[in-house]
Structures are given as C-alpha cells and as structure tokens.
Amino acid sequence: EAQVTQNPRYLITVTGKKLTVTCSQNMNHEYMSWYRQDPGLGLRQIYYSMNVEVTDKGDVPEGYKVSRKEKRNFPLILESPSPNQTSLYFCASSLSVGGGNTIYFGEGSWLTVV
Amino acid sequence: AQTVTQSQPEMSVQEAETVTLSCTYDTSESDYYLFWYKQPPSRQMILVIRQEAYKQQNATENRFSVNFQKAAKSFSLKISDSQLGDAAMYFCAVGGSQGNLIFGKGTKLSVKP
C-alpha cells in the first residue's frame, strides 16, 4: 500500500529541546516536502527536496532543518523549538517535481511546544 | 509568486442540496495545476479533484465538479447531492513547476440533515 508515514503523530515538548519528526515513503518518490498548517492560514511549505541530497527552502523555513540522505526518508528537525512552532505538520511526496504529479500526504503530526 | 484566495471561511448546505465553494488564484506560471483537497476532522488530506490548466474541459469526479475560468483565474468546486460525510474543511491549491502547492486558507463546510 502506497504510504507516507510520519512519526510521532502527537508530541508535546518544551522550548529549546531538539526534536526530529521522521517521514518515510514507500513509493520511490523523488520529491518530498514538509508543510505546516495553522488555523486561518491553510498549509504552508517549510522545505522541499527534489532528490537525495537536494533540498531547498519553502515559504516558512525559519527554525527548521531537513536532510535527505536516502530517497525514502525526509526528516524535519527543530533544533531549538519555540512556542510559535506549535502546529500540525504534514509530510508529502510525489513521483517527481512538477505540478501534474499526484501528491501523497502523511497523516500529520501534532506538535505542541510549551 | 502564486496566491490562492478562498473568500468564504464557512459555508452551510442542506443534505441532498448543491453547494459551490469559491476559489480565485494568481500565478505567473503558464503551466500549472489546480486542486481541491478535503480535510475531515481526522485532519487527513484527501484529494477531491484536479484540473490541468491547459485543459478547457472542467474536471468531474462523481458528485464533485469544478467551474474553471482561466481568464478570470477562478476555480470553484460544486458538490451535488451533498451528504453528511461531505462536512469538512476544503482547501483550494495551485501547483506549479517547482512541485510545491500554494493553499488557500480553507472553507469549512457544514452539512445539515
């Protein structure tokens, strides 16, 4: 079954404590990205990756890091989380870059920073 | 730059009736795609319908159809024979050559029995 898997699904953490949200896809997709969803703002892209070792900033990259060492994995790293990073996070993947490809979303990760 | 505007924060429809959700967009790209996503209370993102901008024919998926007006940069979603399970947040999005999606702020649809 085609899947994008995120972990953890729910997390409460404290300000400044580094955390990583993992994302894995089983479809051999080249393109992966991270979005955050906040009330009244829709989804906004944080970072994206067009292939292994190729990453770039999206619209709201501040406070986040990513890496793409393997094709299937695209972790999101919060080096020093702050309360304004409390949000619902989605990982997504598609076969390749290009608007015509179907984008698959993970189930989302709820992150609360206190 | 791309922008998406959903002017209706909330909408309500009676079960079995028809409702139309509005979306306007702006993009500098000549080759782009438009999407409607449904987000139920589970928060899962579900693709409802997709429209290629180069196609004049409006996309249709069962009870869901779009009215795509390219010159006006309008992309509305029509839901016919509304069902209780259609209650959700609906997001309009535009996708371009870089693969990212630009989303609107969403429209919360309620379905009354």
Short mmCIF file of C-alpha atoms in Angstrom, two decimals:
data_model
loop_
_atom_site.label_atom_id
_atom_site.label_comp_id
_atom_site.label_asym_id
_atom_site.label_seq_id
_atom_site.Cartn_x
_atom_site.Cartn_y
_atom_site.Cartn_z
CA GLU A 1 0.00 0.00 0.00
CA ALA A 2 1.31 3.43 -1.01
CA GLN A 3 2.06 5.32 2.17
CA VAL A 4 3.70 8.36 3.65
CA THR A 5 4.42 7.66 7.30
CA GLN A 6 5.15 10.31 9.88
CA ASN A 7 6.32 9.88 13.46
CA PRO A 8 5.48 10.90 16.04
CA ARG A 9 1.83 11.66 15.39
CA TYR A 10 1.49 13.61 18.62
CA LEU A 11 4.18 15.31 20.65
CA ILE A 12 4.34 17.81 23.48
CA THR A 13 7.81 19.20 24.09
CA VAL A 14 9.48 22.07 25.89
CA THR A 15 11.08 25.16 24.44
CA GLY A 16 14.63 24.56 23.29
CA LYS A 17 14.62 20.76 23.33
CA LYS A 18 15.70 19.48 19.94
CA LEU A 19 13.31 17.17 18.19
CA THR A 20 13.00 15.32 14.91
CA VAL A 21 9.84 14.37 13.07
CA THR A 22 10.50 11.49 10.74
CA CYS A 23 8.90 10.96 7.36
CA SER A 24 9.17 7.90 5.17
CA GLN A 25 7.55 6.98 1.86
CA ASN A 26 7.41 3.57 0.16
CA MET A 27 6.70 4.71 -3.40
CA ASN A 28 10.25 5.51 -4.58
CA HIS A 29 9.23 9.15 -4.97
CA GLU A 30 11.84 11.73 -5.84
CA TYR A 31 10.00 14.77 -4.49
CA MET A 32 9.27 15.21 -0.77
CA SER A 33 8.22 18.22 1.25
CA TRP A 34 7.05 19.45 4.62
CA TYR A 35 4.07 21.71 5.31
CA ARG A 36 2.70 23.24 8.44
CA GLN A 37 -0.96 24.00 9.00
CA ASP A 38 -2.12 26.78 11.28
CA PRO A 39 -5.69 27.98 11.91
CA GLY A 40 -6.79 30.52 9.36
CA LEU A 41 -3.60 30.19 7.32
CA GLY A 42 -4.04 26.97 5.38
CA LEU A 43 -0.95 24.87 4.69
CA ARG A 44 2.41 26.47 4.04
CA GLN A 45 5.50 24.77 2.71
CA ILE A 46 8.54 24.64 5.01
CA TYR A 47 11.17 22.77 2.97
CA TYR A 48 11.24 20.53 -0.04
CA SER A 49 13.60 18.06 -1.66
CA MET A 50 13.75 17.18 -5.33
CA ASN A 51 16.02 14.19 -4.76
CA VAL A 52 18.68 12.74 -2.49
CA GLU A 53 21.00 15.45 -1.15
CA VAL A 54 18.93 18.18 -2.87
CA THR A 55 16.88 20.34 -0.52
CA ASP A 56 15.59 23.88 -0.64
CA LYS A 57 13.58 26.35 1.41
CA GLY A 58 9.87 26.72 1.06
CA ASP A 59 7.80 29.66 2.24
CA VAL A 60 8.36 29.37 6.02
CA PRO A 61 11.76 27.71 6.64
CA GLU A 62 12.89 29.69 9.70
CA GLY A 63 13.59 27.49 12.71
CA TYR A 64 13.66 24.23 10.74
CA LYS A 65 16.24 21.99 9.14
CA VAL A 66 15.88 18.99 6.87
CA SER A 67 18.09 16.34 5.35
CA ARG A 68 17.67 13.84 2.52
CA LYS A 69 20.32 11.17 2.79
CA GLU A 70 18.08 8.40 1.49
CA LYS A 71 15.38 8.61 -1.11
CA ARG A 72 12.64 7.27 1.15
CA ASN A 73 13.31 9.45 4.23
CA PHE A 74 12.95 13.17 4.79
CA PRO A 75 13.16 14.12 8.46
CA LEU A 76 12.19 17.54 9.79
CA ILE A 77 14.46 18.84 12.52
CA LEU A 78 13.63 21.53 15.05
CA GLU A 79 16.97 22.41 16.64
CA SER A 80 15.50 24.72 19.29
CA PRO A 81 11.71 24.60 19.19
CA SER A 82 9.74 27.65 20.25
CA PRO A 83 6.01 28.02 21.04
CA ASN A 84 5.33 29.62 17.65
CA GLN A 85 6.23 26.28 16.08
CA THR A 86 3.21 24.68 17.70
CA SER A 87 1.35 23.42 14.66
CA LEU A 88 0.10 20.48 12.64
CA TYR A 89 2.83 19.22 10.32
CA PHE A 90 2.39 17.27 7.11
CA CYS A 91 4.95 15.41 5.09
CA ALA A 92 4.15 14.90 1.42
CA SER A 93 5.70 13.14 -1.55
CA SER A 94 5.22 12.83 -5.29
CA LEU A 95 6.87 10.91 -8.09
CA SER A 96 8.86 13.90 -9.31
CA VAL A 97 8.79 17.66 -9.35
CA GLY A 98 6.02 19.07 -11.48
CA GLY A 99 2.52 20.17 -10.72
CA GLY A 100 0.87 17.30 -12.53
CA ASN A 101 2.01 14.57 -10.20
CA THR A 102 -0.29 13.27 -7.50
CA ILE A 103 0.87 14.43 -4.10
CA TYR A 104 0.52 11.99 -1.24
CA PHE A 105 0.21 13.35 2.28
CA GLY A 106 1.09 11.72 5.55
CA GLU A 107 -1.48 11.67 8.33
CA GLY A 108 0.00 14.69 10.08
CA SER A 109 1.98 15.27 13.26
CA TRP A 110 0.59 17.42 16.03
CA LEU A 111 3.38 19.30 17.74
CA THR A 112 2.93 21.41 20.86
CA VAL A 113 5.85 23.43 22.23
CA VAL A 114 5.38 24.74 25.78
CA ALA B 1 4.61 34.25 -6.90
CA GLN B 2 1.40 32.31 -6.52
CA THR B 3 -1.56 33.18 -4.31
CA VAL B 4 -4.86 31.46 -3.60
CA THR B 5 -7.91 33.16 -2.11
CA GLN B 6 -10.93 31.42 -0.63
CA SER B 7 -13.36 34.17 0.25
CA GLN B 8 -15.83 32.01 2.19
CA PRO B 9 -14.46 30.97 5.61
CA GLU B 10 -17.61 28.96 6.30
CA MET B 11 -20.46 27.56 4.25
CA SER B 12 -23.53 25.54 5.07
CA VAL B 13 -25.68 23.29 2.90
CA GLN B 14 -28.75 21.15 3.43
CA GLU B 15 -28.31 17.43 2.87
CA ALA B 16 -29.06 16.47 -0.77
CA GLU B 17 -28.69 20.06 -1.93
CA THR B 18 -25.91 21.58 -4.05
CA VAL B 19 -23.22 23.93 -2.81
CA THR B 20 -20.44 25.84 -4.55
CA LEU B 21 -17.17 26.78 -2.90
CA SER B 22 -15.26 29.70 -4.41
CA CYS B 23 -11.57 29.99 -5.15
CA THR B 24 -9.53 32.54 -7.05
CA TYR B 25 -5.83 32.32 -7.68
CA ASP B 26 -2.93 34.17 -9.18
CA THR B 27 0.15 32.67 -10.74
CA SER B 28 2.90 33.79 -13.09
CA GLU B 29 3.39 30.29 -14.46
CA SER B 30 1.95 29.23 -17.77
CA ASP B 31 1.83 25.53 -16.88
CA TYR B 32 0.08 24.85 -13.61
CA TYR B 33 -2.47 22.63 -11.93
CA LEU B 34 -5.36 23.30 -9.59
CA PHE B 35 -6.60 21.12 -6.79
CA TRP B 36 -9.33 20.82 -4.22
CA TYR B 37 -8.47 18.95 -1.05
CA LYS B 38 -10.88 17.81 1.65
CA GLN B 39 -9.79 17.71 5.27
CA PRO B 40 -12.25 15.91 7.57
CA PRO B 41 -11.99 16.09 11.37
CA SER B 42 -9.32 13.36 11.23
CA ARG B 43 -7.13 16.03 9.55
CA GLN B 44 -6.20 13.68 6.73
CA MET B 45 -5.64 15.49 3.42
CA ILE B 46 -7.80 13.90 0.72
CA LEU B 47 -7.55 14.90 -2.92
CA VAL B 48 -11.04 15.64 -4.23
CA ILE B 49 -10.40 16.80 -7.75
CA ARG B 50 -7.63 18.05 -10.00
CA GLN B 51 -7.65 20.34 -13.04
CA GLU B 52 -4.89 20.83 -15.56
CA ALA B 53 -4.78 24.49 -16.55
CA TYR B 54 -4.18 23.67 -20.21
CA LYS B 55 -7.44 21.72 -20.40
CA GLN B 56 -10.57 23.69 -21.13
CA GLN B 57 -12.91 20.92 -20.06
CA ASN B 58 -13.95 21.12 -16.44
CA ALA B 59 -12.93 18.16 -14.28
CA THR B 60 -15.58 15.96 -12.72
CA GLU B 61 -15.38 13.25 -10.08
CA ASN B 62 -18.76 11.72 -9.26
CA ARG B 63 -20.68 14.36 -7.26
CA PHE B 64 -17.80 16.83 -7.40
CA SER B 65 -17.17 19.12 -10.33
CA VAL B 66 -15.30 22.33 -10.95
CA ASN B 67 -16.01 25.51 -12.83
CA PHE B 68 -12.63 26.55 -14.18
CA GLN B 69 -12.49 30.05 -15.64
CA LYS B 70 -8.87 30.51 -16.70
CA ALA B 71 -9.11 34.13 -17.81
CA ALA B 72 -10.78 35.10 -14.55
CA LYS B 73 -8.41 32.85 -12.56
CA SER B 74 -11.34 31.27 -10.85
CA PHE B 75 -11.66 27.63 -9.78
CA SER B 76 -14.87 26.87 -7.89
CA LEU B 77 -15.94 23.48 -6.56
CA LYS B 78 -19.51 22.30 -6.87
CA ILE B 79 -20.76 19.50 -4.64
CA SER B 80 -24.04 17.97 -5.78
CA ASP B 81 -26.40 15.88 -3.65
CA SER B 82 -24.49 16.84 -0.51
CA GLN B 83 -24.03 14.13 2.08
CA LEU B 84 -23.27 14.30 5.79
CA GLY B 85 -19.83 12.86 5.05
CA ASP B 86 -19.00 15.89 2.92
CA ALA B 87 -18.75 18.03 6.05
CA ALA B 88 -15.10 19.06 6.25
CA MET B 89 -12.61 21.82 5.61
CA TYR B 90 -11.95 22.29 1.90
CA PHE B 91 -8.73 23.74 0.57
CA CYS B 92 -8.09 25.06 -2.89
CA ALA B 93 -4.48 24.83 -4.07
CA VAL B 94 -2.38 25.70 -7.10
CA GLY B 95 0.67 23.67 -8.07
CA GLY B 96 3.43 24.78 -10.39
CA SER B 97 6.67 23.69 -11.92
CA GLN B 98 8.56 23.55 -8.60
CA GLY B 99 6.23 20.88 -7.29
CA ASN B 100 5.01 22.81 -4.29
CA LEU B 101 1.39 23.56 -3.56
CA ILE B 102 0.12 27.00 -2.56
CA PHE B 103 -3.01 26.62 -0.48
CA GLY B 104 -5.89 28.92 0.29
CA LYS B 105 -6.98 29.41 3.88
CA GLY B 106 -9.83 26.98 3.58
CA THR B 107 -13.61 26.88 3.68
CA LYS B 108 -15.36 24.99 6.45
CA LEU B 109 -18.40 23.21 5.05
CA SER B 110 -21.25 22.12 7.30
CA VAL B 111 -23.99 19.76 6.08
CA LYS B 112 -27.36 19.97 7.80
CA PRO B 113 -29.52 16.84 7.97
#
